[in-house]
Short mmCIF file of C-alpha atoms and ligand atoms in Angstrom, two decimals:
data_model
loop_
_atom_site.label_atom_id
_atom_site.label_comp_id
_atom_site.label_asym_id
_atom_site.label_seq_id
_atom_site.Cartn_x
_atom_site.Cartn_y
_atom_site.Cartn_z
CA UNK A 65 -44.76 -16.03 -63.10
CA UNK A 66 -47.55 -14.02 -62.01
CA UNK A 67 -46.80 -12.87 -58.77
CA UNK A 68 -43.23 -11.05 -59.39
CA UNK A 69 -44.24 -7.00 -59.49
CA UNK A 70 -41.81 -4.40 -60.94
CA UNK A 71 -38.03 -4.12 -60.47
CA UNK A 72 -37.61 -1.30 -57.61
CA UNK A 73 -37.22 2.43 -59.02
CA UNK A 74 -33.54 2.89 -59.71
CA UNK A 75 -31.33 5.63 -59.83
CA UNK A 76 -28.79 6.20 -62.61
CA UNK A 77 -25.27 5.33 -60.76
CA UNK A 78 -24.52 1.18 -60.61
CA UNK A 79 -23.53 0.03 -57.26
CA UNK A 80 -20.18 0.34 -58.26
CA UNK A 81 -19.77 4.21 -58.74
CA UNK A 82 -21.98 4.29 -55.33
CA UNK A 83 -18.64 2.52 -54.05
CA UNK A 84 -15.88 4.62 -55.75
CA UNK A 85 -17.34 7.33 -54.07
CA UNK A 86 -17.45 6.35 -51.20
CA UNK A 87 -14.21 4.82 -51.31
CA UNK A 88 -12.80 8.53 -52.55
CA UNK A 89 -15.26 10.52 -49.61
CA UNK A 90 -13.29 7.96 -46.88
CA UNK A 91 -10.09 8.09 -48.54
CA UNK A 92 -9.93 11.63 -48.33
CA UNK A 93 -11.19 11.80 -45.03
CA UNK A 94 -7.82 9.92 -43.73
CA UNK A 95 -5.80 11.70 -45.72
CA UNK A 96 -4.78 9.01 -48.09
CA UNK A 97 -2.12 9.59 -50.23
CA UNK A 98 -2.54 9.62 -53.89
CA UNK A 99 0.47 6.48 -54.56
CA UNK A 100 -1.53 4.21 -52.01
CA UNK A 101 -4.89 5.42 -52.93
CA UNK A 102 -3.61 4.63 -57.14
CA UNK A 103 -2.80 1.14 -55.54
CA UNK A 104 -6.03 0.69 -54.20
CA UNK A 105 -7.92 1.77 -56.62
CA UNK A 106 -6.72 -0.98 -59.40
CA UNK A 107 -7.17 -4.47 -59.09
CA UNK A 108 -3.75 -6.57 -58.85
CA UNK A 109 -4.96 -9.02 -61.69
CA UNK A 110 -7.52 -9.24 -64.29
CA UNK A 111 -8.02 -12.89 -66.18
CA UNK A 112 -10.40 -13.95 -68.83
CA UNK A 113 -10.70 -17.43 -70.47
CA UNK A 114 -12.51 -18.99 -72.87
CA UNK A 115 -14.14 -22.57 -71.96
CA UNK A 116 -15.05 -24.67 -74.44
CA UNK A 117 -17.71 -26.81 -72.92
CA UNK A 118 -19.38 -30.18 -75.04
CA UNK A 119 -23.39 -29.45 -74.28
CA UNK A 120 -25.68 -32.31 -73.97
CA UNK A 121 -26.49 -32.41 -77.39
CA UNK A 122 -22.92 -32.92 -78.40
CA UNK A 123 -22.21 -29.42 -79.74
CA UNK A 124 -19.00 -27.63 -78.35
CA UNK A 125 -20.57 -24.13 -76.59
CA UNK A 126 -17.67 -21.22 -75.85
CA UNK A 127 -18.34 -19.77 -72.31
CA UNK A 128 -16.47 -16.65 -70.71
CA UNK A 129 -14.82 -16.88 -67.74
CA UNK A 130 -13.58 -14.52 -65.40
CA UNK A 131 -11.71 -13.84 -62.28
CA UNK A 132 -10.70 -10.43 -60.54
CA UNK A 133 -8.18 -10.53 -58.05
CA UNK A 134 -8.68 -6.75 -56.11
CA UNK A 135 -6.02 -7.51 -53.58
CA UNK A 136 -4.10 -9.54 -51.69
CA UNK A 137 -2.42 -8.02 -49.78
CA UNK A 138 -3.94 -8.71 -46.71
CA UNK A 139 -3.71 -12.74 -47.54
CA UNK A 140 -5.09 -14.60 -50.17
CA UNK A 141 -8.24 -13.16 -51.90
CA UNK A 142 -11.30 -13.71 -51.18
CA UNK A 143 -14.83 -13.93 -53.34
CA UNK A 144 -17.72 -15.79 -54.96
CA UNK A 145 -18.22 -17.05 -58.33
CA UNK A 146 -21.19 -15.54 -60.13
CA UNK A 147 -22.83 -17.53 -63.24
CA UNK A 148 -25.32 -15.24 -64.82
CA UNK A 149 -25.90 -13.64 -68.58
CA UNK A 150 -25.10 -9.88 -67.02
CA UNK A 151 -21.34 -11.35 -65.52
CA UNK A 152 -19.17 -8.54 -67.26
CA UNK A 153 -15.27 -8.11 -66.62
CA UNK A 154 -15.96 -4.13 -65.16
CA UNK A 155 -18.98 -6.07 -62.72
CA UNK A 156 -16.66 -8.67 -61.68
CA UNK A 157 -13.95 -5.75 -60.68
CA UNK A 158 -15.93 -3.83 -58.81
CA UNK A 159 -17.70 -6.86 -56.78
CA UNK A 160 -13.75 -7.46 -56.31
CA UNK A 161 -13.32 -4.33 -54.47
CA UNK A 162 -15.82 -4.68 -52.09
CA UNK A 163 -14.39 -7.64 -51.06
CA UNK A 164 -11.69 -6.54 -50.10
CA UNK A 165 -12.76 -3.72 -48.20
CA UNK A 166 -15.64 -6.61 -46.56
CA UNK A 167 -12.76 -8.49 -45.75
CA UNK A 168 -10.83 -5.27 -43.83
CA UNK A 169 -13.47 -4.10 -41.56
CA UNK A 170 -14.12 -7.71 -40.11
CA UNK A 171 -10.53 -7.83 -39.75
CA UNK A 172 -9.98 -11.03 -41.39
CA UNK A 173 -6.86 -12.26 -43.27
CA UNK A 174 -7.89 -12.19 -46.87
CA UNK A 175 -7.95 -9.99 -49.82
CA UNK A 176 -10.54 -9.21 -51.93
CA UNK A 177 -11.67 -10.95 -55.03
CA UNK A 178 -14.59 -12.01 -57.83
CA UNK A 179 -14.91 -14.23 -60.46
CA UNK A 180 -18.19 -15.41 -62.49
CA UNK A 181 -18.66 -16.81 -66.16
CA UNK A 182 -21.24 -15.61 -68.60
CA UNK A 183 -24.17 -18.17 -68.78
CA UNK A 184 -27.55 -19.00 -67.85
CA UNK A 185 -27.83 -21.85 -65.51
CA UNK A 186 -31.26 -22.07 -65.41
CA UNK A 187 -30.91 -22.83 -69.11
CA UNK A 188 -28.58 -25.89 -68.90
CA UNK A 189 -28.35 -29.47 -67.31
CA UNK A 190 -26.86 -29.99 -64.36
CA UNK A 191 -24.24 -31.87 -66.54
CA UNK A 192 -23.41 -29.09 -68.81
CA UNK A 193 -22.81 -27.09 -65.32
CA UNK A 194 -20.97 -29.52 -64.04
CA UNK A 195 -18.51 -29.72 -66.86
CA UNK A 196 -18.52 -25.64 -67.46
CA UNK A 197 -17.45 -25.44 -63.55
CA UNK A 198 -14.73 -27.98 -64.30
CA UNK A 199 -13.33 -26.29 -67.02
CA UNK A 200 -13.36 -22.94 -65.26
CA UNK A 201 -11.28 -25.08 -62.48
CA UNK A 202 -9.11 -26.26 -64.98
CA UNK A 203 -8.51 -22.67 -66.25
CA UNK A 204 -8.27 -21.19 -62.96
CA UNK A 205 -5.73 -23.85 -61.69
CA UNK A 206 -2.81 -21.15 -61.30
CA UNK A 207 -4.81 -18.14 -60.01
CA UNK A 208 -6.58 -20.39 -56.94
CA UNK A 209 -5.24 -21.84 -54.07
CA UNK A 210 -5.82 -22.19 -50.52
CA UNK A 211 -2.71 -20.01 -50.00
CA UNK A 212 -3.51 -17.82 -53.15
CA UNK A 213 -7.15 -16.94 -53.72
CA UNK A 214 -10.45 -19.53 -52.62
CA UNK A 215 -13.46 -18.82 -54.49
CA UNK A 216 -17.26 -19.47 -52.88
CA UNK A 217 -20.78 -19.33 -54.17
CA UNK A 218 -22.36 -16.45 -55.03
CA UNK A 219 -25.60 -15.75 -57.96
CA UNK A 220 -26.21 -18.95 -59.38
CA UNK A 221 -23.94 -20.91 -57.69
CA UNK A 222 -24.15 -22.69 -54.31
CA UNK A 223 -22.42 -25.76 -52.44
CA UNK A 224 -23.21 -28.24 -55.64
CA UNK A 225 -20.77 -26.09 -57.45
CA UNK A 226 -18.33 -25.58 -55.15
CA UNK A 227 -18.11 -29.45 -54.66
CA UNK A 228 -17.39 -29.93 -58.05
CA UNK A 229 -14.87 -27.51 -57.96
CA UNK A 230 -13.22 -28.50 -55.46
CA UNK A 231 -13.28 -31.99 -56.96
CA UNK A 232 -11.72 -30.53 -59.97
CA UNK A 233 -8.81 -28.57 -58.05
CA UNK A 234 -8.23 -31.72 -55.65
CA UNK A 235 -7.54 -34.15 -59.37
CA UNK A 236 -5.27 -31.29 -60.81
CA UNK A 237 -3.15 -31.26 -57.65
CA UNK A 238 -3.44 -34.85 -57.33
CA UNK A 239 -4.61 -34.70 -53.53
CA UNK A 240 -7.91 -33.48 -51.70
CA UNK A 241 -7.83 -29.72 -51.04
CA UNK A 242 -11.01 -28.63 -49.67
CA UNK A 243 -9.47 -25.36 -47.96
CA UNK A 244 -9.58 -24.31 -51.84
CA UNK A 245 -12.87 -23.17 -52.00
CA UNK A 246 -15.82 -22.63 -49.00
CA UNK A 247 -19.37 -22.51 -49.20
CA UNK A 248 -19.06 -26.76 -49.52
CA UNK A 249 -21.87 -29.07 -48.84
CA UNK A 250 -21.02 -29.97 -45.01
CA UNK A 251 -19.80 -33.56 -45.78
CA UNK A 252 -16.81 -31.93 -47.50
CA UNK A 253 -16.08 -29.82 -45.08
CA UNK A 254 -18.36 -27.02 -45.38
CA UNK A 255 -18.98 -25.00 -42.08
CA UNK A 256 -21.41 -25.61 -39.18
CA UNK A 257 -23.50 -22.13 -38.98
CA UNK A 258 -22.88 -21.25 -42.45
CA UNK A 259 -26.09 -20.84 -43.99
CA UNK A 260 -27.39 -18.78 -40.99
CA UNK A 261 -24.04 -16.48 -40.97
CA UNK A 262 -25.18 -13.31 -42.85
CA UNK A 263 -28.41 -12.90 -41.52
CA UNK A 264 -26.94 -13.47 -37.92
CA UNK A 265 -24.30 -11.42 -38.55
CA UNK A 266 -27.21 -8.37 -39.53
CA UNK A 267 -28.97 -9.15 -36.23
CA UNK A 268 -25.77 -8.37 -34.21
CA UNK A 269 -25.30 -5.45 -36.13
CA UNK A 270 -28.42 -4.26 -35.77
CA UNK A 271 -28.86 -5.09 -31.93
CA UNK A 272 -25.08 -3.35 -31.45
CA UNK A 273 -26.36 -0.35 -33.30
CA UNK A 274 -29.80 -0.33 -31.61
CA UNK A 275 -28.07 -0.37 -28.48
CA UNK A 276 -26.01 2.82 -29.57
CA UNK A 277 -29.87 4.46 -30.50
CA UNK A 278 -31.55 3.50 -27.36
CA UNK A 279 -34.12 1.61 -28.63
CA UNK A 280 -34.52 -1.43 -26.64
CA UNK A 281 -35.56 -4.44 -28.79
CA UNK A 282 -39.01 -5.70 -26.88
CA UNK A 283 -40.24 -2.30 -28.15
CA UNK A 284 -38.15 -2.27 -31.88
CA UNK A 285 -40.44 -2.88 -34.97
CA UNK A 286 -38.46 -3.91 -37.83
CA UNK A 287 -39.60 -4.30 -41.83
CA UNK A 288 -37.37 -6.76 -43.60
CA UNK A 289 -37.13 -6.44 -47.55
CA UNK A 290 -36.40 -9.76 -49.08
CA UNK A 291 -37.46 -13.10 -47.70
CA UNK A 292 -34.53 -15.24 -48.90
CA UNK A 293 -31.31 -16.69 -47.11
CA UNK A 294 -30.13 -13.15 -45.58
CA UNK A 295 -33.91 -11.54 -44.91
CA UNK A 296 -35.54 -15.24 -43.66
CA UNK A 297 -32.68 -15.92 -41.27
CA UNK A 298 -32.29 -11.91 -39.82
CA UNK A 299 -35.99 -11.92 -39.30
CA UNK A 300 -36.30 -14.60 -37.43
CA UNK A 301 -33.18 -14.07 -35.64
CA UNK A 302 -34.47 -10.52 -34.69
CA UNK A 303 -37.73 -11.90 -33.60
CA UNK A 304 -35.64 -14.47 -31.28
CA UNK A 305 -34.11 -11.24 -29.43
CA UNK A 306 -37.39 -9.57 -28.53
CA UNK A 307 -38.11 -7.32 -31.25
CA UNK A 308 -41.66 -7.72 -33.68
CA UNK A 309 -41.30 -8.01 -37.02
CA UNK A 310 -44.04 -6.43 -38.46
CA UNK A 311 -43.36 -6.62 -42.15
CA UNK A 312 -41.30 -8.88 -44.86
CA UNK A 313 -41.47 -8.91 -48.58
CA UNK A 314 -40.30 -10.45 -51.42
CA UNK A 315 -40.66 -10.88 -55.24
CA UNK A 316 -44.31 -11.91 -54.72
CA UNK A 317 -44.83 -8.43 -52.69
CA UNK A 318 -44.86 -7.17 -49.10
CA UNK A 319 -46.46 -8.76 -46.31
CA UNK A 320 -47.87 -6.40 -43.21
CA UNK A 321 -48.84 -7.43 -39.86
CA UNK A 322 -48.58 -4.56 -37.34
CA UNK A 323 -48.55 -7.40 -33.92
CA UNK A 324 -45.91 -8.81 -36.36
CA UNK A 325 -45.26 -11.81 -38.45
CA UNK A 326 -44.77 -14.98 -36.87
CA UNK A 327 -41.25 -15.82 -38.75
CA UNK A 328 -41.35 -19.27 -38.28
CA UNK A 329 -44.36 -20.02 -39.58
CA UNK A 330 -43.53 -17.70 -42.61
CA UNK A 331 -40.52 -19.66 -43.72
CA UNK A 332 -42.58 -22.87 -43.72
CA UNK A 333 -45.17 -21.16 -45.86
CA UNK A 334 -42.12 -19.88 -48.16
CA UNK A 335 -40.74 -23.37 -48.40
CA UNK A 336 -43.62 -25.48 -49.28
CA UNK A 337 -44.70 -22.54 -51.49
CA UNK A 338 -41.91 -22.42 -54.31
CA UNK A 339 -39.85 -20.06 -52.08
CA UNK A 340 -41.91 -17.27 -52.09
CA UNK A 341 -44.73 -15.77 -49.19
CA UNK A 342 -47.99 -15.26 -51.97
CA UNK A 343 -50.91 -15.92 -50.37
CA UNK A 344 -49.36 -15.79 -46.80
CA UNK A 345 -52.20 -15.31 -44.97
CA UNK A 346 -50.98 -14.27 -41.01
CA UNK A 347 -50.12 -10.80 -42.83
CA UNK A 348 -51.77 -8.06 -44.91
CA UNK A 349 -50.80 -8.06 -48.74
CA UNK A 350 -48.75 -4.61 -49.45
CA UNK A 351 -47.03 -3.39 -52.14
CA UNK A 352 -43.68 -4.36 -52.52
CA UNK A 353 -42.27 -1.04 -52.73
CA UNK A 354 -43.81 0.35 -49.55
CA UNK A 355 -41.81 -1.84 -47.50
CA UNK A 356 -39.15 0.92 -47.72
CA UNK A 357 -40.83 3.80 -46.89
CA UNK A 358 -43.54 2.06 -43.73
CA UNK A 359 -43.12 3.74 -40.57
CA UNK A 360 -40.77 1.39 -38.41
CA UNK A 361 -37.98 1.65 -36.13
CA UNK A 362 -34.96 -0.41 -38.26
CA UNK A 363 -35.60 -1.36 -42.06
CA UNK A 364 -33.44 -4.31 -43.62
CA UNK A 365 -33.10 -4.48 -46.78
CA UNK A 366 -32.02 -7.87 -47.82
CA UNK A 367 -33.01 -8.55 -51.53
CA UNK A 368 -30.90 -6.67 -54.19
CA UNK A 369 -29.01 -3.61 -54.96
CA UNK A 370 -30.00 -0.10 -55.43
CA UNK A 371 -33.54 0.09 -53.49
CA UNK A 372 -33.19 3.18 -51.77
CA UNK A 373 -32.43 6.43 -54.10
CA UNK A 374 -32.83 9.59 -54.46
CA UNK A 375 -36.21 8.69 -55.35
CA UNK A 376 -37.65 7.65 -52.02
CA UNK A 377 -34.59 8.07 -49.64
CA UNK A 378 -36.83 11.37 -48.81
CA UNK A 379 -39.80 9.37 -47.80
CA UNK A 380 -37.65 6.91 -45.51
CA UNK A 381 -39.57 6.59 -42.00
CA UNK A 382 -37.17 4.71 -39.77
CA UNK A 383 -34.53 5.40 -37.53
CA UNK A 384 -31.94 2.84 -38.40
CA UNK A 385 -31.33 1.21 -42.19
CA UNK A 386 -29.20 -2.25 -41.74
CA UNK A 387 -28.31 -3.38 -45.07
CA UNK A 388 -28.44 -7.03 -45.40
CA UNK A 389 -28.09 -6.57 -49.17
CA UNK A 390 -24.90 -5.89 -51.00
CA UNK A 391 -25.06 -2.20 -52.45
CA UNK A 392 -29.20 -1.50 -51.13
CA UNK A 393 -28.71 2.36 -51.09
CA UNK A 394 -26.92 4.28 -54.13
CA UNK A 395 -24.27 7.05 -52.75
CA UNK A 396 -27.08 9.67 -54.05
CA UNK A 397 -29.24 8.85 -51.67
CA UNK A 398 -26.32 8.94 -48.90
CA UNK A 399 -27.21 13.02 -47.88
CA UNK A 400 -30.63 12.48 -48.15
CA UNK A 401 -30.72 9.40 -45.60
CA UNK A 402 -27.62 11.14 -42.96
CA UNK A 403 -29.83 14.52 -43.34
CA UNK A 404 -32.60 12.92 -41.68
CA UNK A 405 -30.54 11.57 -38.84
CA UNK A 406 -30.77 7.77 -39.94
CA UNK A 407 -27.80 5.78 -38.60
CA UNK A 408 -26.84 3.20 -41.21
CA UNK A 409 -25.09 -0.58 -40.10
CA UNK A 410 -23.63 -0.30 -43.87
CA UNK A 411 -23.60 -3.54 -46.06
CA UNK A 412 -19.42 -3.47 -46.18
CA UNK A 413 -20.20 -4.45 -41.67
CA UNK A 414 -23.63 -5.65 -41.59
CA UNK A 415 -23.83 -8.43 -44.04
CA UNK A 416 -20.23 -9.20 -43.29
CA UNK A 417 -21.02 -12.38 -40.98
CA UNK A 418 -21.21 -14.76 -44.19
CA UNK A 419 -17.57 -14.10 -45.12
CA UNK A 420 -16.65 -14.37 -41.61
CA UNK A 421 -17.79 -17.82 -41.39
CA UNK A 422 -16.22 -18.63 -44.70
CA UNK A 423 -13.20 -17.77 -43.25
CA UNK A 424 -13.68 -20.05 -40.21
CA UNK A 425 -14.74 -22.94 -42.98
CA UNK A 426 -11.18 -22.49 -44.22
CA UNK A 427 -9.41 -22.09 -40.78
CA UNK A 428 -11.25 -25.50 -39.77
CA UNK A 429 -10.01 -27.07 -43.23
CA UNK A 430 -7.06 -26.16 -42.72
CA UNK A 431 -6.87 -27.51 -38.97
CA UNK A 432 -8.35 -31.06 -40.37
CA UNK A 433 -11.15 -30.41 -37.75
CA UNK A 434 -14.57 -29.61 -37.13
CA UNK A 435 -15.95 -26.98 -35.12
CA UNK A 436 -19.46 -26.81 -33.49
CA UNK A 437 -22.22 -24.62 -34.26
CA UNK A 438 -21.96 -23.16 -31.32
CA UNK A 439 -18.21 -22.30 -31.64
CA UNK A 440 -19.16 -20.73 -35.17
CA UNK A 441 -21.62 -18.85 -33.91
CA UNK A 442 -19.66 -17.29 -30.61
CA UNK A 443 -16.60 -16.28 -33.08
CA UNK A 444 -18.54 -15.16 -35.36
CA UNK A 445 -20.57 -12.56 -32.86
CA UNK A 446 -17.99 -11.57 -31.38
CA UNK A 447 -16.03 -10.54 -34.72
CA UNK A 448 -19.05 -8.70 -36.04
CA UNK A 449 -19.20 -6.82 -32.43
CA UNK A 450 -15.51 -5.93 -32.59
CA UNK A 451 -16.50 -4.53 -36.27
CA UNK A 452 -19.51 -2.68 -35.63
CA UNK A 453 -17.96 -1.00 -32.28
CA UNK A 454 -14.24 -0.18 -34.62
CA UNK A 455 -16.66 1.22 -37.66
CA UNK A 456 -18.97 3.26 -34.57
CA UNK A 457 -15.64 4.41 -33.04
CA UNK A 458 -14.34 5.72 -36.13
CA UNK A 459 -17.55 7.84 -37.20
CA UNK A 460 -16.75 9.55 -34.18
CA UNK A 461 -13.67 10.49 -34.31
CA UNK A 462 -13.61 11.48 -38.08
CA UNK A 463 -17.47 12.99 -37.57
CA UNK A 464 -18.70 11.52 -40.42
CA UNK A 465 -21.55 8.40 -41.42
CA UNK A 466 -20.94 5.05 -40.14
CA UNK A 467 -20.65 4.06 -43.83
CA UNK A 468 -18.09 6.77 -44.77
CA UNK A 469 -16.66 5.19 -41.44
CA UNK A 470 -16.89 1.57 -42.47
CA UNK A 471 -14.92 2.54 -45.48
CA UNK A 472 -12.27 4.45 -43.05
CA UNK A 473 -11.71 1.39 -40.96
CA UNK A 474 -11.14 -0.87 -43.58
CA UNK A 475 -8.99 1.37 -46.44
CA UNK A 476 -6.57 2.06 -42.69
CA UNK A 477 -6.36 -1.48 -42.49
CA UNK A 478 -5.15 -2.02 -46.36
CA UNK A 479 -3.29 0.91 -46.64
CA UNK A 480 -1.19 0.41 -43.44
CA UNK A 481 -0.10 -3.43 -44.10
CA UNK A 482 0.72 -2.29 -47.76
CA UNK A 483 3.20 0.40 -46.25
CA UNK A 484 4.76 -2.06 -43.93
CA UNK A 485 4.96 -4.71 -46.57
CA UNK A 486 6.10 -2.29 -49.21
CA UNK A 487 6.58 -2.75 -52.57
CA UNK A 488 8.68 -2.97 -55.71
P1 LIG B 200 -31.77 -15.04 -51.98
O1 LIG B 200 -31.81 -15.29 -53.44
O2 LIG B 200 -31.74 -16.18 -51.03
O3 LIG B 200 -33.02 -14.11 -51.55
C1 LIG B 200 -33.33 -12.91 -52.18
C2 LIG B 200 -34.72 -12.50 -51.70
O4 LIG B 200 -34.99 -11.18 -52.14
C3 LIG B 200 -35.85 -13.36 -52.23
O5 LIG B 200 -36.85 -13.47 -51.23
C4 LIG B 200 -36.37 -12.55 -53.42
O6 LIG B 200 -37.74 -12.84 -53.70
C5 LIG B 200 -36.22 -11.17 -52.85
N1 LIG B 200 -36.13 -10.11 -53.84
C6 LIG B 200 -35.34 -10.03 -54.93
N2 LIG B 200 -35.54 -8.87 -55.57
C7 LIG B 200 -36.47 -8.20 -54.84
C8 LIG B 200 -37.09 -6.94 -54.96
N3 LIG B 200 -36.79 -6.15 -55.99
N4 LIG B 200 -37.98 -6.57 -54.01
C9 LIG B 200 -38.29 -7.39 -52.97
N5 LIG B 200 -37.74 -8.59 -52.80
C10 LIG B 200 -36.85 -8.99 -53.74
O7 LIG B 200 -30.51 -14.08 -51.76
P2 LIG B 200 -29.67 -13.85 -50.43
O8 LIG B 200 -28.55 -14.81 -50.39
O9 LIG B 200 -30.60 -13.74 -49.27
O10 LIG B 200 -29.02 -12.42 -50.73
C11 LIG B 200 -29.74 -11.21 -50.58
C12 LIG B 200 -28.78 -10.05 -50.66
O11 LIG B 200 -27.78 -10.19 -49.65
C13 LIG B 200 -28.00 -9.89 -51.97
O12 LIG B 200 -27.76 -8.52 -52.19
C14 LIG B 200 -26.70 -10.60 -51.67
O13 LIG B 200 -25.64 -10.13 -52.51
C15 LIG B 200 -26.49 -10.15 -50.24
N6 LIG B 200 -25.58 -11.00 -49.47
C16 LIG B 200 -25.82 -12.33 -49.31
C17 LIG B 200 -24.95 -13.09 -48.53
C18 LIG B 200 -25.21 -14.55 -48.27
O14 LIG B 200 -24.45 -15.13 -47.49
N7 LIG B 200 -26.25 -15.14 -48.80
C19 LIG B 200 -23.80 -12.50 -47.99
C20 LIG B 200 -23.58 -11.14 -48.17
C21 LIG B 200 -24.49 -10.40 -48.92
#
């Protein structure tokens, strides 16, 4: 494909050292002890199969499978299944983790957990994917459970999966369970508001801390890196409260328009355009990698991990970062980006909205009913509110960043219900 420029520069550390230290910073901030932080820091179970799938061309191909349960000890875990080539048992723990603490600062009842299987989907039929994701049900059969640990979509998955899956659990148990798994297709019992939920979620997060900054929307410019579910939906949900838009980007590049970018019209382009803006012509081609450093009030980033390092956290030209993305800024660049005053919504709060309206999928499973969008969306602003004003109220008192904070809020939250529930 023509159009896709460089990867982002990168710095050495993988998103998941950025998050063990930040986990230690917060942990010793609140004085954690060491048997609870030990507890913490190890996920409660590890699993690996081996799936023996028949391919369409009758041969028998052995997959890998994999599923990390971080906790559960604030209810049954929670996290998305992953099908890509790089899906790697030390990956899968540490996207465990975060789930976990995700989970804790929104305050709702799950644990944290991650599971993917080592493939390329974009390499097999959609009946060799169907019968992979079976057999990964199958295997998974005593490790999931509404009550025990509900999977969702996450790279290279989506609601197709997660039907068959479902499906698959619903035969073994010899009954329909759809509170197994969210992220469904809606007939099934998927959620209302669900596909808009992160990026919603990272425009009350970003209005809450805008709010806390002074800046008053009419008057915010905002750049938004990554034009996909999160950065489509947070644009044009921050455009819908006042504020201009006046850059986007994604794989194709970065697209600049300093009266900003009418959003709309930009995810029509997008969709009749094989999901990506080239040749957008309401905004000024840019390079890709200037999106982070353009001079704007709030940047999102909202494509991948590990975009803002020590390599051009320096140049950073904004007064607020809300990170749409999992993992966006590597804990390198953490000094660089609080030295220059920038108050970060971090990714553990801000793109917490989608797992918040997982959780409602399974609450309304559970119930046998249906709630409206609207409902969805009222719950779901007002948990993200709660979240961003526990995570702001904590960086006060313990004087440090809002993600050190973030971390704070949601380790409390772990480490006090495993005290009172105790253990062996
Ligand atoms: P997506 O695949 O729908 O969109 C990704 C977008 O980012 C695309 O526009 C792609 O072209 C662009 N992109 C990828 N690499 C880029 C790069 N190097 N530079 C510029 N643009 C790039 O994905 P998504 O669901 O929107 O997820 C985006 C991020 O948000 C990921 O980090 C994901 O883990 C995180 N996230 C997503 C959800 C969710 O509900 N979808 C929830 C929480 C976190």
């Amino acid at each position: 494909m023509a159009y896709i420029e460089p990867a982002p520069i990168k710095d050495k550390e993988n998103p998941f050292e950025s998050m063990m230290s930040r986990f230690q910073i917060a942990s010793q901030a609140l004085g954690l002890d060491d048997e609870v932080y030990n507890v913490l820091k190890s996920p409660a179970k590890q699993v690996q199969v081996s799936l023996p799938v028949t391919m369409d061309d009758s041969s028998i191909q052995v997959f890998e499978g994999f599923r990390v349960i971080h906790s559960n000890i604030l209810g049954p875990s929670k996290g998305g299944v992953r099908y890509d080539m790089s899906v790697h048992m030390d990956e899968v723990k540490a996207l465990a983790a975060w789930m976990t603490w995700k989970c804790a600062v929104v305050d709702i009842p799950f644990g944290g957990a991650k599971g993917g299987i080592k493939c390329n989907p974009r390499q097999m039929s959609a009946g060799e994917i169907e019968r992979l994701t079976r057999a990964y049900t199958f295997a998974m059969a005593e490790i999931f459970g509404p009550d025990r640990d509900i999977p969702a979509p996450d790279m290279g998955t989506g609601p197709r999966e997660m039907a068959w899956l479902m499906d698959a659990y619903s035969r073994i148990q010899g009954m329909t369970v759809n509170s197994v798994v969210t992220g469904k297709p809606l007939v099934l019992g998927g959620s209302l508001g669900r596909a808009e939920a992160t990026g919603r979620g990272v425009m009350v997060a970003a209005l809450a801390a805008m709010e806390k900054l002074k800046i008053n929307p009419y008057q915010a410019s905002i750049a938004v890196q990554g034009f996909g579910n999160v950065g489509s939906y947070a644009s044009l949900l921050l455009e819908e409260r006042g504020c201009r838009v006046v850059a986007v980007s994604d794989l194709s590049g970065a697209y600049y328009n300093k009266n900003g970018i009418p959003v709309e019209e930009a995810i029509k382009y997008r969709d009749k355009n094989n999901g990506h803006l080239e040749g957008f012509e309401m905004a000024e081609k840019i390079s890709g990698e200037d999106i982070i450093t353009l001079k704007v009030d709030v940047l999102v980033p909202a494509a991948t991990e590990d975009v803002i390092t020590t390599k051009n956290a320096d140049k950073i030209n904004v007064r607020l970062i809300v990170e749409g993305a999992n993992g966006p800024t590597s804990a390198n660049a953490d000094p660089i980006i609080n030295d220059k005053g920038i108050m970060v919504a971090p990714d553990i709060l801000a793109n917490a909205g989608g797992v918040t309206v997982s959780y409602f999928e399974w609450v309304q499973n559970r119930l046998g009913y249906k709630w409206s969008a609207e409902r969805v969306n009222r719950r779901s602003d007002r948990i993200m509110k709660d979240a961003f004003d526990r995570v702001y109220k904590a960086s006060l008192e313990y004087k440090v960043s809002m993600r050190i904070a973030a971390y704070i809020v949601a380790i409390d939250k772990v480490s006090k219900t495993y005290k009172f529930r105790g253990g062996f």
